[in-house]
Tab-separated table of C-alpha atoms in Angstrom:
chain	number	residue	atom	x	y	z
A	73	MET	CA	0.000	0.000	0.000
A	74	ALA	CA	1.350	3.397	-0.917
A	75	ALA	CA	2.157	5.662	1.952
A	76	GLY	CA	-0.169	8.586	2.485
A	77	PRO	CA	0.963	12.145	2.174
A	78	ALA	CA	3.288	13.311	4.924
A	79	ARG	CA	1.603	15.512	7.506
A	80	ALA	CA	2.964	19.028	7.353
A	81	ALA	CA	4.826	20.160	10.444
A	82	PRO	CA	2.976	22.846	12.383
A	83	PRO	CA	4.284	26.344	11.719
A	84	PRO	CA	6.534	27.908	14.361
A	85	ALA	CA	3.727	30.177	15.556
A	86	ALA	CA	1.527	27.135	16.283
A	87	ASP	CA	4.197	25.484	18.418
A	88	LEU	CA	4.747	28.785	20.164
A	89	ALA	CA	1.035	29.142	20.939
A	90	LEU	CA	0.865	25.586	22.312
A	91	LEU	CA	3.906	26.184	24.492
A	92	ASP	CA	2.523	29.442	25.804
A	93	ALA	CA	-0.870	27.901	26.567
A	94	LEU	CA	0.505	24.996	28.600
A	95	THR	CA	3.528	26.475	30.382
A	96	TRP	CA	4.258	29.553	32.470
A	97	GLY	CA	5.406	31.264	29.289
A	98	ALA	CA	7.450	30.482	26.225
A	99	ASN	CA	11.123	31.342	26.217
A	100	ALA	CA	13.981	30.512	23.883
A	101	THR	CA	15.082	27.450	25.869
A	102	SER	CA	11.644	25.853	26.173
A	103	TYR	CA	10.833	26.563	22.525
A	104	ALA	CA	14.090	24.917	21.427
A	105	ALA	CA	13.286	21.870	23.592
A	106	LEU	CA	9.839	21.478	22.016
A	107	ALA	CA	11.274	21.884	18.529
A	108	ALA	CA	13.990	19.289	19.196
A	109	GLN	CA	11.611	16.699	20.683
A	110	GLY	CA	8.666	17.285	18.418
A	111	ARG	CA	5.248	18.343	19.624
A	112	GLU	CA	3.862	14.892	20.535
A	113	ALA	CA	7.020	13.628	22.233
A	114	TRP	CA	7.297	16.861	24.217
A	115	LEU	CA	3.666	16.663	25.262
A	116	ALA	CA	3.926	12.997	26.295
A	117	ALA	CA	6.996	13.719	28.444
A	118	GLN	CA	5.276	16.695	30.047
A	119	LEU	CA	2.071	14.827	30.876
A	120	ARG	CA	3.859	11.759	32.269
A	121	PRO	CA	7.087	13.147	33.767
A	122	GLY	CA	7.736	9.913	35.658
A	123	GLY	CA	9.320	11.377	38.775
A	124	PRO	CA	10.058	14.531	40.742
A	125	SER	CA	11.130	17.587	38.826
A	126	VAL	CA	14.859	17.862	38.099
A	127	LEU	CA	15.503	21.542	38.590
A	128	PRO	CA	18.539	23.415	37.277
A	129	PRO	CA	21.352	23.071	39.868
A	130	ALA	CA	21.349	26.784	40.737
A	131	VAL	CA	17.609	26.685	41.438
A	132	GLN	CA	17.802	23.480	43.455
A	133	ALA	CA	20.631	24.924	45.520
A	134	ARG	CA	18.556	28.012	46.302
A	135	ILE	CA	15.597	25.895	47.385
A	136	ASP	CA	17.748	23.523	49.426
A	137	ALA	CA	19.454	26.422	51.200
A	138	GLY	CA	16.128	27.732	52.444
A	139	GLN	CA	14.559	24.432	53.436
A	140	PRO	CA	13.695	24.228	57.134
A	141	SER	CA	15.088	21.302	59.069
A	142	GLY	CA	12.880	18.498	60.329
A	143	GLU	CA	9.503	17.142	59.332
A	144	LEU	CA	6.404	19.322	59.220
A	145	LEU	CA	5.152	17.691	62.426
A	146	ASP	CA	8.297	18.729	64.309
A	147	ARG	CA	8.218	22.257	62.903
A	148	LEU	CA	4.571	22.722	63.872
A	149	ALA	CA	5.251	21.349	67.341
A	150	ALA	CA	8.120	23.803	67.819
A	151	LEU	CA	5.985	26.718	66.653
A	152	ASP	CA	3.140	25.633	68.903
A	153	ALA	CA	5.503	25.540	71.876
A	154	GLN	CA	6.884	28.961	70.931
A	155	ALA	CA	3.383	30.459	70.791
A	156	LYS	CA	2.378	28.950	74.135
A	157	ALA	CA	5.558	30.156	75.809
A	158	ALA	CA	5.010	33.672	74.473
A	159	ASN	CA	1.403	33.811	75.634
A	160	ALA	CA	2.370	32.554	79.099
A	161	LEU	CA	4.704	35.481	79.788
A	162	SER	CA	3.427	37.994	82.336
A	163	ASP	CA	5.740	40.908	81.544
A	164	PRO	CA	3.987	42.970	78.800
A	165	GLU	CA	7.177	43.975	76.970
A	166	ALA	CA	8.637	40.466	77.051
A	167	LYS	CA	5.321	39.026	75.919
A	168	LYS	CA	5.101	41.468	73.023
A	169	ALA	CA	8.660	40.676	71.923
A	170	ALA	CA	8.077	36.910	72.135
A	171	GLN	CA	4.824	37.129	70.179
A	172	SER	CA	6.557	39.256	67.568
A	173	ALA	CA	9.282	36.615	67.255
A	174	TYR	CA	6.616	33.949	66.760
A	175	GLN	CA	4.936	35.975	64.016
A	176	GLY	CA	8.352	36.521	62.472
A	177	ALA	CA	8.933	32.768	62.321
A	178	LEU	CA	5.600	32.311	60.544
A	179	ASN	CA	6.442	35.090	58.098
A	180	ASP	CA	9.857	33.579	57.373
A	181	ALA	CA	8.201	30.259	56.545
A	182	LEU	CA	5.800	32.021	54.208
A	183	ARG	CA	8.581	33.903	52.427
A	184	ARG	CA	10.445	30.650	51.805
A	185	SER	CA	7.308	29.038	50.406
A	186	VAL	CA	6.585	31.971	48.100
A	187	SER	CA	10.171	32.086	46.844
A	188	ASP	CA	10.311	28.337	46.201
A	189	THR	CA	6.999	28.412	44.330
A	190	ILE	CA	8.121	31.248	42.068
A	191	LEU	CA	11.480	29.604	41.343
A	192	ARG	CA	9.822	26.295	40.424
A	193	ALA	CA	7.317	28.039	38.189
A	194	LEU	CA	10.032	29.969	36.372
A	195	TYR	CA	12.601	27.214	35.893
A	196	ALA	CA	11.137	23.713	36.325
A	197	PRO	CA	11.393	21.786	33.045
A	198	ASP	CA	8.108	19.972	33.750
A	199	GLN	CA	6.099	23.089	33.065
A	200	ILE	CA	2.686	21.474	32.615
A	201	ARG	CA	2.981	19.937	36.086
A	202	GLU	CA	3.818	23.366	37.494
A	203	ARG	CA	0.874	24.990	35.722
A	204	MET	CA	-1.461	22.308	37.054
A	205	THR	CA	0.059	22.530	40.528
A	206	TRP	CA	-1.032	26.159	40.676
A	207	PHE	CA	-4.451	25.298	39.218
A	208	TRP	CA	-5.115	22.634	41.847
A	209	PHE	CA	-3.812	24.823	44.648
A	210	ASN	CA	-6.171	27.553	43.496
A	211	ARG	CA	-9.022	25.037	43.463
A	212	PHE	CA	-8.151	23.581	46.880
A	213	SER	CA	-7.208	27.020	48.121
A	214	VAL	CA	-6.020	27.859	51.628
A	215	TYR	CA	-5.262	31.334	52.941
A	216	GLN	CA	-1.878	32.052	54.460
A	217	GLY	CA	-3.295	34.702	56.800
A	218	LYS	CA	-5.399	32.311	58.884
A	219	ALA	CA	-3.926	31.045	62.168
A	220	ASN	CA	-0.564	29.362	61.454
A	221	VAL	CA	-1.289	28.340	57.836
A	222	ARG	CA	1.792	30.379	56.837
A	223	ALA	CA	3.933	27.631	58.340
A	224	MET	CA	2.131	24.882	56.386
A	225	VAL	CA	1.359	26.299	52.952
A	226	GLY	CA	4.668	25.375	51.340
A	227	ASP	CA	4.433	21.792	52.565
A	228	TYR	CA	0.803	21.686	51.401
A	229	LEU	CA	1.899	22.597	47.881
A	230	ASP	CA	4.916	20.255	47.886
A	231	THR	CA	3.355	17.149	49.453
A	232	ALA	CA	-0.398	17.325	48.864
A	233	ILE	CA	-0.671	19.131	45.512
A	234	ARG	CA	2.378	18.816	43.248
A	235	PRO	CA	2.883	15.013	43.540
A	236	HIS	CA	-0.723	14.460	42.424
A	237	ALA	CA	-1.110	17.347	39.960
A	238	LEU	CA	-1.051	14.973	36.973
A	239	GLY	CA	-2.201	11.830	38.796
A	240	ARG	CA	-5.593	10.576	39.959
A	241	PHE	CA	-8.075	13.157	41.180
A	242	ARG	CA	-9.109	10.872	44.042
A	243	ASP	CA	-5.542	10.745	45.359
A	244	LEU	CA	-5.254	14.518	45.108
A	245	LEU	CA	-8.510	15.037	46.974
A	246	GLY	CA	-7.475	12.654	49.736
A	247	ALA	CA	-4.076	14.315	50.124
A	248	THR	CA	-5.633	17.756	50.506
A	249	LEU	CA	-8.140	16.434	53.041
A	250	GLU	CA	-5.420	15.044	55.290
A	251	HIS	CA	-3.152	18.071	55.174
A	252	PRO	CA	-3.212	20.321	58.258
A	253	ALA	CA	-3.334	23.461	56.082
A	254	MET	CA	-6.757	22.469	54.748
A	255	LEU	CA	-7.986	21.145	58.077
A	256	ARG	CA	-7.021	24.406	59.774
A	257	TYR	CA	-8.200	26.748	57.046
A	258	LEU	CA	-11.681	25.259	56.676
A	259	ASP	CA	-12.037	24.486	60.386
A	260	ASN	CA	-12.396	20.723	60.236
A	261	ALA	CA	-9.839	20.512	63.037
A	262	GLU	CA	-12.693	21.865	65.202
A	263	ASN	CA	-15.316	19.491	63.801
A	264	ALA	CA	-16.409	16.936	66.423
A	265	ALA	CA	-19.426	14.854	67.383
A	266	GLY	CA	-21.937	17.124	69.064
A	267	ARG	CA	-20.065	20.248	67.863
A	268	LEU	CA	-20.450	20.053	64.096
A	269	ASN	CA	-18.567	22.488	61.888
A	270	GLU	CA	-19.878	22.271	58.312
A	271	ASN	CA	-17.342	24.598	56.642
A	272	TYR	CA	-15.124	21.966	55.062
A	273	ALA	CA	-17.976	19.596	54.211
A	274	ARG	CA	-19.758	22.366	52.327
A	275	GLU	CA	-16.709	23.487	50.347
A	276	LEU	CA	-15.702	19.891	49.665
A	277	MET	CA	-18.934	19.475	47.700
A	278	GLU	CA	-19.555	23.000	46.442
A	279	LEU	CA	-16.018	23.861	45.304
A	280	HIS	CA	-13.821	20.776	45.264
A	281	THR	CA	-16.061	18.119	43.732
A	282	LEU	CA	-19.758	18.326	42.745
A	283	GLY	CA	-20.075	22.075	42.243
A	284	VAL	CA	-23.039	24.386	42.698
A	285	GLY	CA	-26.127	22.606	41.418
A	286	GLY	CA	-24.352	19.264	41.687
A	287	GLY	CA	-27.321	17.535	43.285
A	288	TYR	CA	-26.477	17.700	46.985
A	289	THR	CA	-28.745	19.016	49.720
A	290	GLN	CA	-28.247	20.597	53.118
A	291	HIS	CA	-28.799	17.138	54.611
A	292	ASP	CA	-25.833	15.880	52.553
A	293	VAL	CA	-23.698	18.722	53.917
A	294	GLU	CA	-24.671	17.851	57.473
A	295	ASP	CA	-24.030	14.134	57.058
A	296	LEU	CA	-20.714	14.733	55.307
A	297	ALA	CA	-19.714	16.973	58.222
A	298	ARG	CA	-20.643	14.120	60.570
A	299	ILE	CA	-18.522	11.730	58.490
A	300	LEU	CA	-15.600	14.151	58.789
A	301	THR	CA	-15.816	14.490	62.572
A	302	GLY	CA	-12.557	13.556	64.248
A	303	ALA	CA	-10.353	14.371	61.240
A	304	GLY	CA	-7.979	16.959	62.652
A	305	ILE	CA	-4.458	17.930	63.661
A	306	GLU	CA	-2.159	16.795	66.460
A	307	VAL	CA	1.448	17.960	66.859
A	308	ARG	CA	2.149	16.447	70.281
A	309	PRO	CA	4.138	13.208	70.068
A	310	GLU	CA	1.851	11.261	72.384
A	311	HIS	CA	-1.462	9.803	71.195
A	312	PRO	CA	-4.673	11.087	72.765
A	313	LYS	CA	-6.021	8.993	75.622
A	314	LEU	CA	-8.751	6.707	74.318
A	315	LYS	CA	-11.055	4.057	75.679
A	316	PRO	CA	-9.753	0.564	74.900
A	317	GLU	CA	-12.520	-0.100	72.369
A	318	LEU	CA	-11.534	3.018	70.358
A	319	GLN	CA	-7.772	2.612	70.282
A	320	GLY	CA	-7.782	0.494	67.123
A	321	ALA	CA	-9.754	3.168	65.263
A	322	LEU	CA	-7.113	5.888	65.677
A	323	VAL	CA	-5.331	6.937	62.454
A	324	ARG	CA	-2.232	9.114	62.507
A	325	ARG	CA	-0.038	10.249	59.618
A	326	GLY	CA	2.337	13.091	60.462
A	327	PRO	CA	0.279	15.960	61.890
A	328	PHE	CA	-2.959	14.419	60.586
A	329	LEU	CA	-4.974	12.668	63.281
A	330	PHE	CA	-8.274	10.873	63.070
A	331	ASN	CA	-9.420	10.833	66.671
A	332	PRO	CA	-12.266	8.331	67.116
A	333	ALA	CA	-13.236	9.942	70.439
A	334	ARG	CA	-14.323	13.007	68.447
A	335	HIS	CA	-16.120	11.048	65.725
A	336	ASP	CA	-19.851	10.617	65.234
A	337	PHE	CA	-20.307	6.870	64.781
A	338	GLY	CA	-23.987	7.156	63.871
A	339	GLU	CA	-25.369	6.025	60.531
A	340	LYS	CA	-25.318	8.584	57.688
A	341	ILE	CA	-26.673	8.949	54.169
A	342	LEU	CA	-24.579	10.762	51.539
A	343	LEU	CA	-26.097	11.447	48.123
A	344	GLY	CA	-28.461	8.539	48.671
A	345	HIS	CA	-25.727	6.115	49.771
A	346	PRO	CA	-26.046	4.676	53.307
A	347	ILE	CA	-22.784	5.061	55.229
A	348	ARG	CA	-22.294	2.667	58.100
A	349	GLY	CA	-20.699	4.328	61.127
A	350	ARG	CA	-17.251	2.776	61.548
A	351	GLY	CA	-14.679	5.568	61.770
A	352	PHE	CA	-12.016	6.654	59.319
A	353	ALA	CA	-13.214	4.257	56.608
A	354	GLU	CA	-16.325	6.419	56.294
A	355	ILE	CA	-14.180	9.276	55.010
A	356	ALA	CA	-12.592	7.099	52.328
A	357	GLU	CA	-16.022	5.849	51.272
A	358	ALA	CA	-17.383	9.398	51.109
A	359	LEU	CA	-14.503	10.549	48.903
A	360	ASP	CA	-15.061	7.575	46.577
A	361	ILE	CA	-18.734	8.506	46.251
A	362	LEU	CA	-17.928	12.146	45.526
A	363	CYS	CA	-15.189	11.363	42.996
A	364	ARG	CA	-17.347	8.880	41.054
A	365	HIS	CA	-20.334	11.193	40.833
A	366	PRO	CA	-21.049	12.470	37.291
A	367	ALA	CA	-21.388	16.023	38.596
A	368	THR	CA	-17.792	15.907	39.868
A	369	ALA	CA	-16.516	14.723	36.493
A	370	ARG	CA	-18.266	17.612	34.750
A	371	ASN	CA	-17.412	20.267	37.339
A	372	VAL	CA	-13.727	19.384	37.563
A	373	THR	CA	-13.104	18.948	33.843
A	374	ARG	CA	-15.019	22.136	33.027
A	375	ALA	CA	-12.696	24.060	35.352
A	376	MET	CA	-9.584	22.386	33.886
A	377	ALA	CA	-10.663	23.270	30.371
A	378	ALA	CA	-11.549	26.865	31.256
A	379	TYR	CA	-8.140	27.292	32.886
A	380	LEU	CA	-6.170	26.177	29.834
A	381	LEU	CA	-8.532	27.517	27.164
A	382	GLY	CA	-8.863	30.920	28.754
A	383	HIS	CA	-12.645	30.898	28.322
A	384	PRO	CA	-15.571	28.622	29.270
A	385	PRO	CA	-15.575	25.380	27.253
A	386	SER	CA	-18.514	24.161	25.227
A	387	ASP	CA	-20.874	21.611	26.772
A	388	ALA	CA	-19.812	19.128	24.077
A	389	LEU	CA	-16.165	19.383	25.125
A	390	VAL	CA	-17.106	19.052	28.802
A	391	ASP	CA	-19.132	15.939	27.985
A	392	ARG	CA	-16.125	14.419	26.259
A	393	LEU	CA	-13.700	15.276	29.060
A	394	ALA	CA	-16.120	14.088	31.742
A	395	GLY	CA	-16.332	10.789	29.892
A	396	VAL	CA	-12.548	10.444	30.063
A	397	PHE	CA	-12.688	11.294	33.774
A	398	GLY	CA	-15.173	8.476	34.357
A	399	ARG	CA	-13.415	5.872	32.188
A	400	THR	CA	-9.965	6.520	33.661
A	401	ASP	CA	-11.027	6.948	37.298
A	402	GLY	CA	-10.046	10.606	37.223
A	403	ASP	CA	-6.667	10.335	35.483
A	404	ILE	CA	-5.696	14.010	35.164
A	405	ALA	CA	-2.970	13.470	32.545
A	406	ALA	CA	-5.364	11.453	30.353
A	407	ILE	CA	-7.959	14.226	30.567
A	408	LEU	CA	-5.363	16.843	29.624
A	409	ASP	CA	-4.193	14.736	26.692
A	410	VAL	CA	-7.694	14.671	25.244
A	411	LEU	CA	-8.202	18.370	25.965
A	412	VAL	CA	-4.986	19.465	24.251
A	413	HIS	CA	-5.847	17.453	21.128
A	414	ALA	CA	-9.422	18.730	20.955
A	415	PRO	CA	-10.211	20.975	17.936
A	416	GLU	CA	-11.669	23.565	20.322
A	417	PHE	CA	-8.364	23.818	22.159
A	418	GLN	CA	-6.343	24.081	18.967
A	419	ALA	CA	-8.672	26.733	17.560
A	420	GLY	CA	-8.479	28.828	20.717
A	421	LEU	CA	-4.693	28.922	21.084
A	422	GLY	CA	-3.487	32.432	21.766
A	423	THR	CA	-6.917	33.894	22.525
A	424	GLY	CA	-7.131	33.557	26.314
A	425	PHE	CA	-6.311	36.606	28.448
A	426	LYS	CA	-3.505	36.042	30.936
A	427	ASP	CA	-4.284	36.318	34.623
A	428	PRO	CA	-1.616	38.181	36.660
A	429	MET	CA	0.286	35.011	37.552
A	430	ARG	CA	0.700	34.047	33.905
A	431	TYR	CA	1.429	37.606	32.851
A	432	VAL	CA	4.234	38.265	35.326
A	433	LEU	CA	5.877	34.850	35.090
A	434	SER	CA	5.731	34.779	31.287
A	435	ALA	CA	7.350	38.235	31.146
A	436	VAL	CA	10.229	37.193	33.410
A	437	ARG	CA	10.696	33.867	31.591
A	438	LEU	CA	10.857	35.609	28.207
A	439	ALA	CA	13.084	38.442	29.428
A	440	TYR	CA	15.740	36.319	31.149
A	441	ASP	CA	15.202	32.802	29.762
A	442	ASP	CA	17.170	30.338	31.923
A	443	ARG	CA	19.212	32.931	33.820
A	444	VAL	CA	18.147	32.413	37.427
A	445	ILE	CA	16.905	35.481	39.264
A	446	LEU	CA	18.427	36.128	42.687
A	447	ASN	CA	15.427	37.772	44.353
A	448	THR	CA	11.821	36.666	43.973
A	449	GLY	CA	10.523	39.587	46.045
A	450	PRO	CA	9.792	41.814	43.034
A	451	VAL	CA	7.744	39.033	41.413
A	452	GLN	CA	5.599	38.606	44.509
A	453	GLY	CA	5.265	42.382	44.736
A	454	TRP	CA	3.998	42.597	41.168
A	455	LEU	CA	1.520	39.770	41.769
A	456	GLY	CA	0.266	41.555	44.864
A	457	ARG	CA	-0.192	44.840	43.000
A	458	LEU	CA	-2.174	42.998	40.330
A	459	GLY	CA	-4.406	41.364	42.944
A	460	GLU	CA	-3.178	37.771	42.714
A	461	GLY	CA	-0.599	37.466	45.463
A	462	LEU	CA	0.568	33.928	46.145
A	463	PHE	CA	-1.415	32.142	48.892
A	464	ASN	CA	-3.278	35.391	49.526
A	465	ARG	CA	-6.860	34.608	48.481
A	466	SER	CA	-8.830	34.878	51.705
A	467	THR	CA	-11.949	33.065	50.435
A	468	PRO	CA	-11.929	29.333	49.615
A	469	ASP	CA	-13.103	29.780	46.016
A	470	GLY	CA	-9.605	30.632	44.758
A	471	TYR	CA	-8.765	33.406	42.330
A	472	PRO	CA	-11.159	33.792	39.360
A	473	LEU	CA	-10.151	32.259	36.038
A	474	ASP	CA	-12.226	34.427	33.712
A	475	ALA	CA	-10.732	37.325	31.733
A	476	ALA	CA	-13.323	39.797	33.051
A	477	ALA	CA	-11.658	39.638	36.474
A	478	TRP	CA	-8.331	40.857	35.088
A	479	ASN	CA	-8.838	43.050	32.010
A	480	GLY	CA	-10.269	46.217	33.568
A	481	PRO	CA	-8.684	49.655	33.021
A	482	GLY	CA	-7.012	49.747	36.452
A	483	GLN	CA	-5.452	46.330	35.907
A	484	LEU	CA	-4.113	47.297	32.488
A	485	THR	CA	-2.635	50.525	33.831
A	486	THR	CA	-0.801	48.578	36.538
A	487	ARG	CA	0.405	46.050	33.970
A	488	PHE	CA	1.895	48.869	31.914
A	489	GLU	CA	3.788	50.104	34.966
A	490	ILE	CA	5.062	46.585	35.681
A	491	ALA	CA	5.998	46.125	32.015
A	492	ARG	CA	8.079	49.290	32.295
A	493	GLN	CA	9.864	47.906	35.369
A	494	ILE	CA	10.566	44.498	33.850
A	495	GLY	CA	11.480	45.918	30.460
A	496	GLY	CA	13.642	48.733	31.762
A	497	GLY	CA	16.270	46.814	33.698
A	498	PRO	CA	16.867	44.222	36.398
A	499	ALA	CA	14.144	45.731	38.649
A	500	GLY	CA	15.648	44.179	41.776
A	501	LEU	CA	15.480	40.631	40.396
A	502	PHE	CA	19.260	40.257	40.556
A	503	LYS	CA	19.849	41.905	43.913
A	504	PRO	CA	20.148	39.202	46.609
A	505	PRO	CA	17.691	39.758	49.491
A	506	MET	CA	20.242	40.595	52.133
A	507	PRO	CA	21.581	43.800	53.687
A	508	ASP	CA	24.081	45.777	51.608
A	509	ALA	CA	23.718	43.397	48.655
A	510	VAL	CA	24.839	44.697	45.269
A	511	GLU	CA	22.616	44.111	42.263
A	512	GLU	CA	24.208	42.132	39.443
A	513	PRO	CA	24.111	43.811	36.037
A	514	ALA	CA	21.282	42.427	33.922
A	515	PHE	CA	19.116	43.567	31.049
A	516	PRO	CA	16.011	41.880	29.626
A	517	LEU	CA	16.641	40.580	26.128
A	518	LEU	CA	13.242	40.296	24.436
A	519	GLN	CA	14.470	40.681	20.857
A	520	ASN	CA	16.130	37.273	20.929
A	521	ARG	CA	16.133	34.231	18.675
A	522	LEU	CA	12.637	33.292	19.810
A	523	TYR	CA	11.327	36.722	18.878
A	524	PHE	CA	12.831	36.702	15.399
A	525	GLY	CA	12.100	33.006	14.835
A	526	ALA	CA	8.449	32.879	15.917
A	527	LEU	CA	7.143	35.726	18.053
A	528	ALA	CA	7.441	38.524	15.495
A	529	ALA	CA	5.161	36.664	13.091
A	530	THR	CA	2.321	36.699	15.646
A	531	LEU	CA	2.187	40.499	15.935
A	532	THR	CA	-0.406	42.630	14.199
A	533	GLY	CA	0.586	45.504	11.956
A	534	GLN	CA	-0.598	47.938	14.614
A	535	THR	CA	1.679	46.407	17.244
A	536	ARG	CA	4.655	46.322	14.869
A	537	ALA	CA	4.074	49.981	14.041
A	538	ALA	CA	3.999	50.883	17.748
A	539	LEU	CA	7.225	48.973	18.366
A	540	GLY	CA	8.800	50.755	15.406
A	541	ARG	CA	8.248	54.078	17.149
A	542	ALA	CA	10.131	53.008	20.295
A	543	THR	CA	12.868	55.466	21.241
A	544	SER	CA	15.065	53.060	23.227
A	545	PRO	CA	15.434	49.347	23.986
A	546	GLN	CA	13.699	49.966	27.317
A	547	ASP	CA	10.802	51.663	25.551
A	548	TRP	CA	10.568	48.793	23.048
A	549	ASN	CA	10.480	46.225	25.841
A	550	THR	CA	7.753	48.117	27.671
A	551	LEU	CA	5.610	48.400	24.547
A	552	PHE	CA	6.058	44.733	23.711
A	553	LEU	CA	5.160	43.522	27.224
A	554	SER	CA	2.108	45.825	27.134
A	555	SER	CA	0.948	44.667	23.706
A	556	PRO	CA	-2.404	42.868	23.248
A	557	GLU	CA	-0.543	39.870	21.849
A	558	PHE	CA	1.604	39.451	24.956
A	559	MET	CA	-1.401	39.951	27.237
A	560	ARG	CA	-2.859	36.859	25.553
């Protein structure tokens, strides 16, 4: 049989658009890697990375240098002891100083977590995993400003979110449920038999799984809260004192503790399914029910598609993705594979408006490629000015994904100011965050091989004309980073 006609290779602009849609922003290095591997091989390696991210040595060294010693359980125990000791002081000045030191320790932990997250997003080679890590964190959002969540949020991202970002949705959901950041933020650590707290149960159905209109009732919320009683946090090394008949029902993993003495062992009904009262196994059964519900498949895949498309997906595409969710038991990489190959995705490449996180990170990635910045503070500052500071969403719904939230006049004015800072020079990115540090010389190179090889062809005549009127390299950079094409 004669061979069919060879399929034409996609034009450079198409590869560029795919790269930009799935990563934290195209740069010369990532574009060269995609071109060398080929689109399908690159995509397969990104969706199934097969192990932890191998970061550039300079980035890994920075992260390692800031890592706190000990397990999360030990760190939380030490902070808890520090807080109790401070509160026990009788001298007002000493008490104030000790409480300030405690808050300082929490803030230091937060700064490390923010810095590590930005460095991974900018330089990790497994960019799709990093994009999805942020998506899932935003979906299972916790707020750093509540209680001592600042001390836990980095571990939450590294142990509960990133390892499962391309795995099974059920595993991801279970990991978030058992992490103390979620238990503290949504108050399930206070949820006990006779003292129900419905906060987590409600968000677990409304935001994390079924979605609004997903078919649950207030009775389901109440019974799910009863199922979740006893799931909490314990940082003391000793187990709680239990009656002999309850000791076998205790479950402890790090700071997570299922305390059967706080659990409601009564019978429950969740979404029409009878749940026999028997302890921690009820929670696993409830998560299985939620993850296998058709409403969860549709709600989760709709959000995934909207995130990567940049606009709400069609019902037909959601139907297709929800079918993959059901057939694969929530295999996130399999769902993404189908989404990326869907005609609707291909047709929409380059049309979605960047939220602040994508805008800032893509600008830094393009400007400095694989040169590692020495100070992530400016990046976090820009995100804060644009309203999307890391770990700073106080409500559990996460930051909005729709363009309308980010394309108002005030937002665009601030973006222009940030474009001027990034495009005009190092902007503090290469000044180490320490006293008397000297900033290394650096200049953003946007007119690089990627620009001349692919980017320039994506610009409209109006944008090219504006760039042609630039009076300096700094002015050109600012205009390019402010252009409609770069915003998308």
